mmCIF file of C-alpha atoms in Angstrom:
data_model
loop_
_atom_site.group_PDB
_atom_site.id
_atom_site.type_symbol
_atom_site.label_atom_id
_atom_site.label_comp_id
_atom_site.label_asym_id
_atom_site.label_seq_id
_atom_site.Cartn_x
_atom_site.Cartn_y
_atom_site.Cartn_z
ATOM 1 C CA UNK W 1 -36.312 24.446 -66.486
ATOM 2 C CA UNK W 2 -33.329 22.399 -64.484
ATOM 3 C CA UNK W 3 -35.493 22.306 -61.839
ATOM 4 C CA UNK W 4 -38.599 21.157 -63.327
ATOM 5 C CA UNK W 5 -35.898 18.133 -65.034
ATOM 6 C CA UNK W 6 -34.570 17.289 -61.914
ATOM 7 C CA UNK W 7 -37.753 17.151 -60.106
ATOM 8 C CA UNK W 8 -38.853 14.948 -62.746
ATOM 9 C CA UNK W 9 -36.120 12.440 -62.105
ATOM 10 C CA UNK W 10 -36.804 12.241 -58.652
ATOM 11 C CA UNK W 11 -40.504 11.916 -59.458
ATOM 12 C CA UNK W 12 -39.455 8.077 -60.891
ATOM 13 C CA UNK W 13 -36.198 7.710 -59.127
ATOM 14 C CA UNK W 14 -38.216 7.842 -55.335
ATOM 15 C CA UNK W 15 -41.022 5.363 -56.449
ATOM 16 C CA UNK W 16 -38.434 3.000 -57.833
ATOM 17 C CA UNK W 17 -35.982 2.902 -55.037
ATOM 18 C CA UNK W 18 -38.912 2.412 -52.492
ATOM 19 C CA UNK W 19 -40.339 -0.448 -54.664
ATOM 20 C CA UNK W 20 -37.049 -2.133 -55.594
ATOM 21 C CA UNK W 21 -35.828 -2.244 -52.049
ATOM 22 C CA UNK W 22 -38.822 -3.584 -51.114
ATOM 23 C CA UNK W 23 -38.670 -6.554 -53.527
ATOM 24 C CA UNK W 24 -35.016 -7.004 -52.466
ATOM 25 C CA UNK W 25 -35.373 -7.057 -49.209
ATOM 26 C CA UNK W 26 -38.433 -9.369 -48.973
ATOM 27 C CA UNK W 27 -35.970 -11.997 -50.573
ATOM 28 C CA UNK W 28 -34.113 -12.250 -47.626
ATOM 29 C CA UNK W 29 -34.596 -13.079 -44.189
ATOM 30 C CA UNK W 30 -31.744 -10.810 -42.500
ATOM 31 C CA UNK W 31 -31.269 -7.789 -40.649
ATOM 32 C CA UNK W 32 -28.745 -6.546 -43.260
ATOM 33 C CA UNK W 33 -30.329 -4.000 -45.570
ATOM 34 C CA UNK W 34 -30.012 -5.518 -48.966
ATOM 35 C CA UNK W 35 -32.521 -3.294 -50.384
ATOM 36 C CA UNK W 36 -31.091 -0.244 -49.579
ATOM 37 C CA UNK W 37 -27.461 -1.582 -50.148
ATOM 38 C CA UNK W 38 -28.436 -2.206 -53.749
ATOM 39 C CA UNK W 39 -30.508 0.744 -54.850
ATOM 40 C CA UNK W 40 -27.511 3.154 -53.812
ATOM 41 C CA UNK W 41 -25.002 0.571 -55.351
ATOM 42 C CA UNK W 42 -27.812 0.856 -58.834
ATOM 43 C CA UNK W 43 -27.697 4.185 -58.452
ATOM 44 C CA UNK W 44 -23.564 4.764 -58.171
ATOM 45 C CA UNK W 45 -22.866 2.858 -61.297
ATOM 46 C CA UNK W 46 -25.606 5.010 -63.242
ATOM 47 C CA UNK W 47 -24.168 8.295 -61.913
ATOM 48 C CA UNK W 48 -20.844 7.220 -63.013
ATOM 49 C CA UNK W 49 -22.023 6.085 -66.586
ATOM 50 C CA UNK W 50 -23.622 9.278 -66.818
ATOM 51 C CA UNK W 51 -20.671 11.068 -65.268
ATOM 52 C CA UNK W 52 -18.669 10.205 -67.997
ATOM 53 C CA UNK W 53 -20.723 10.478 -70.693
ATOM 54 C CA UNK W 54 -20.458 13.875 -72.834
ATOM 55 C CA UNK W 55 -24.137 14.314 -70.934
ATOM 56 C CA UNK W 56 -25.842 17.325 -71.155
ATOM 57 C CA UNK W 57 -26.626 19.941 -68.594
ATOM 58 C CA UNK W 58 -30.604 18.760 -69.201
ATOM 59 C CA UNK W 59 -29.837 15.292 -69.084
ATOM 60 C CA UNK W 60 -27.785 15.441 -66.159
ATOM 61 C CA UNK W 61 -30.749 17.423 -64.792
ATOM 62 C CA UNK W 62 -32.753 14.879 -65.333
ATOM 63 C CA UNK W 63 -31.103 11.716 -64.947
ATOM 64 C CA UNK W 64 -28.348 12.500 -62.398
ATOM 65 C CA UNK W 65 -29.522 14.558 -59.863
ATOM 66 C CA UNK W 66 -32.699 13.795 -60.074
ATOM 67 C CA UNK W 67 -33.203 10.377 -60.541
ATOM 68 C CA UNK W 68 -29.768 9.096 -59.313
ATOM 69 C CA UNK W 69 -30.296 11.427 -56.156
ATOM 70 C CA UNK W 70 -33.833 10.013 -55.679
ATOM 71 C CA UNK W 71 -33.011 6.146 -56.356
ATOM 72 C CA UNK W 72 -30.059 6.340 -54.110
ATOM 73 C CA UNK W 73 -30.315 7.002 -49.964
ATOM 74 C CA UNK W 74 -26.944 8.011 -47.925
ATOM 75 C CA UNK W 75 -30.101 8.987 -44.858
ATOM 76 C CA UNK W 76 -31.266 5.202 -45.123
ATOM 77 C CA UNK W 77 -28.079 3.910 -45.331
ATOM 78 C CA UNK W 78 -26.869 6.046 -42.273
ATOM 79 C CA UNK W 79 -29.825 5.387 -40.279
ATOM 80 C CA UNK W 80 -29.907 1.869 -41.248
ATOM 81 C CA UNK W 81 -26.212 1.095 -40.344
ATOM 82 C CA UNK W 82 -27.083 3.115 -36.847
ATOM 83 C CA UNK W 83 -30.160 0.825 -36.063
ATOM 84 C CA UNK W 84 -27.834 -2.007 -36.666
ATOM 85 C CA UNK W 85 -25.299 -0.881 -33.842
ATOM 86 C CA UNK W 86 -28.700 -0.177 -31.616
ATOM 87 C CA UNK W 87 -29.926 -3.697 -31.933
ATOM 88 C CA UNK W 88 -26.266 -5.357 -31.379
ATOM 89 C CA UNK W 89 -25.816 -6.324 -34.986
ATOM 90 C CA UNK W 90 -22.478 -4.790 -34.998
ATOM 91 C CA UNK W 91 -21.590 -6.931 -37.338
ATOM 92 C CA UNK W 92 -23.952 -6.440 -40.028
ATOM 93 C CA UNK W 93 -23.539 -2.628 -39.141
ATOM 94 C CA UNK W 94 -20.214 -2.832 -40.347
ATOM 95 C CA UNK W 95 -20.576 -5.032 -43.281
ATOM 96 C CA UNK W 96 -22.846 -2.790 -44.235
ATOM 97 C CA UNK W 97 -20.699 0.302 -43.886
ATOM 98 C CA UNK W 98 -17.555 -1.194 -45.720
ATOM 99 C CA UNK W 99 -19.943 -3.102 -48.135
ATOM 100 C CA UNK W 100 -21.990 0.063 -48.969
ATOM 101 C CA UNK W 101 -18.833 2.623 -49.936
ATOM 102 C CA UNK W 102 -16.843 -0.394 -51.621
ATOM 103 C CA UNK W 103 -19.370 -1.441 -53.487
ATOM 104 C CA UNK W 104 -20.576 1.690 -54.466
ATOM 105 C CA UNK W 105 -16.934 3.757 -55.460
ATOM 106 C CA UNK W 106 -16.716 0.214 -57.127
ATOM 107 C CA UNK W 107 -19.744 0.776 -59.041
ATOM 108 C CA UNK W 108 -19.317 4.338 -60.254
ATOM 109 C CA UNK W 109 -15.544 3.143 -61.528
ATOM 110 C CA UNK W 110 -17.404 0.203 -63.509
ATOM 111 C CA UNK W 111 -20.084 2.863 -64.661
ATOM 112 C CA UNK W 112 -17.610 5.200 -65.841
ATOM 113 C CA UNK W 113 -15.409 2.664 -67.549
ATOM 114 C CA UNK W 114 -18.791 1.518 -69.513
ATOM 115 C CA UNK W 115 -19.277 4.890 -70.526
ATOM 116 C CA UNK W 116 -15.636 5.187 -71.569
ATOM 117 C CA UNK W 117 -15.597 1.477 -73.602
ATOM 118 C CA UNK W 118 -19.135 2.929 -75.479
ATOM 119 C CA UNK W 119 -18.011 6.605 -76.227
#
């Protein structure tokens, strides 16, 4: 059954990160990978809120692994940053390393501090 709940998550969590960094990303006329830099920043402050939350095993299934692991991308985000370096944007390759683990340890702490203010 966990499996079945987590690849549910992932079912909607994959079509959603694909389609949101998509719209992100056509809203700006950079190299830098917006998209991708918000999906997995989405996606830490949901894990956290959900980390803290007296969740489930089924809803942690569901909604953590499985969604949260298929909205968010650490193999876009490293390939990403790498292209960056490739193309001389080193730069925006580091931006986006610093930006992407800041911003998203930043977002799991808000996340879990939500869940923690609402519990």
């Amino acid at each position: 059954m966990t499996v079945l709940l987590i690849v549910l998550g992932a079912a909607a969590g994959a079509p959603l990160r694909y389609l949101m960094d998509r719209a992100v990303q056509a809203r700006h006329d950079t190299v830098f990978p917006w998209g991708t830099l918000t999906v997995n920043v989405a996606g830490s402050a949901l894990l956290g809120f959900l980390a803290a939350l007296p969740a489930g095993d089924g809803v942690m299934a569901l909604a953590g692994t499985g969604f949260c692991g298929a909205l968010t991308t650490y193999s876009t985000f490293g390939y990403e940053t790498v292209r960056l370096v490739e193309e001389g944007a080193r730069f925006h390759a580091v931006t986006n390393a610093l930006a992407s683990v800041l911003a998203g340890l930043g977002a799991a702490y808000c996340g879990v501090a939500l869940a923690q203010a609402v519990a």
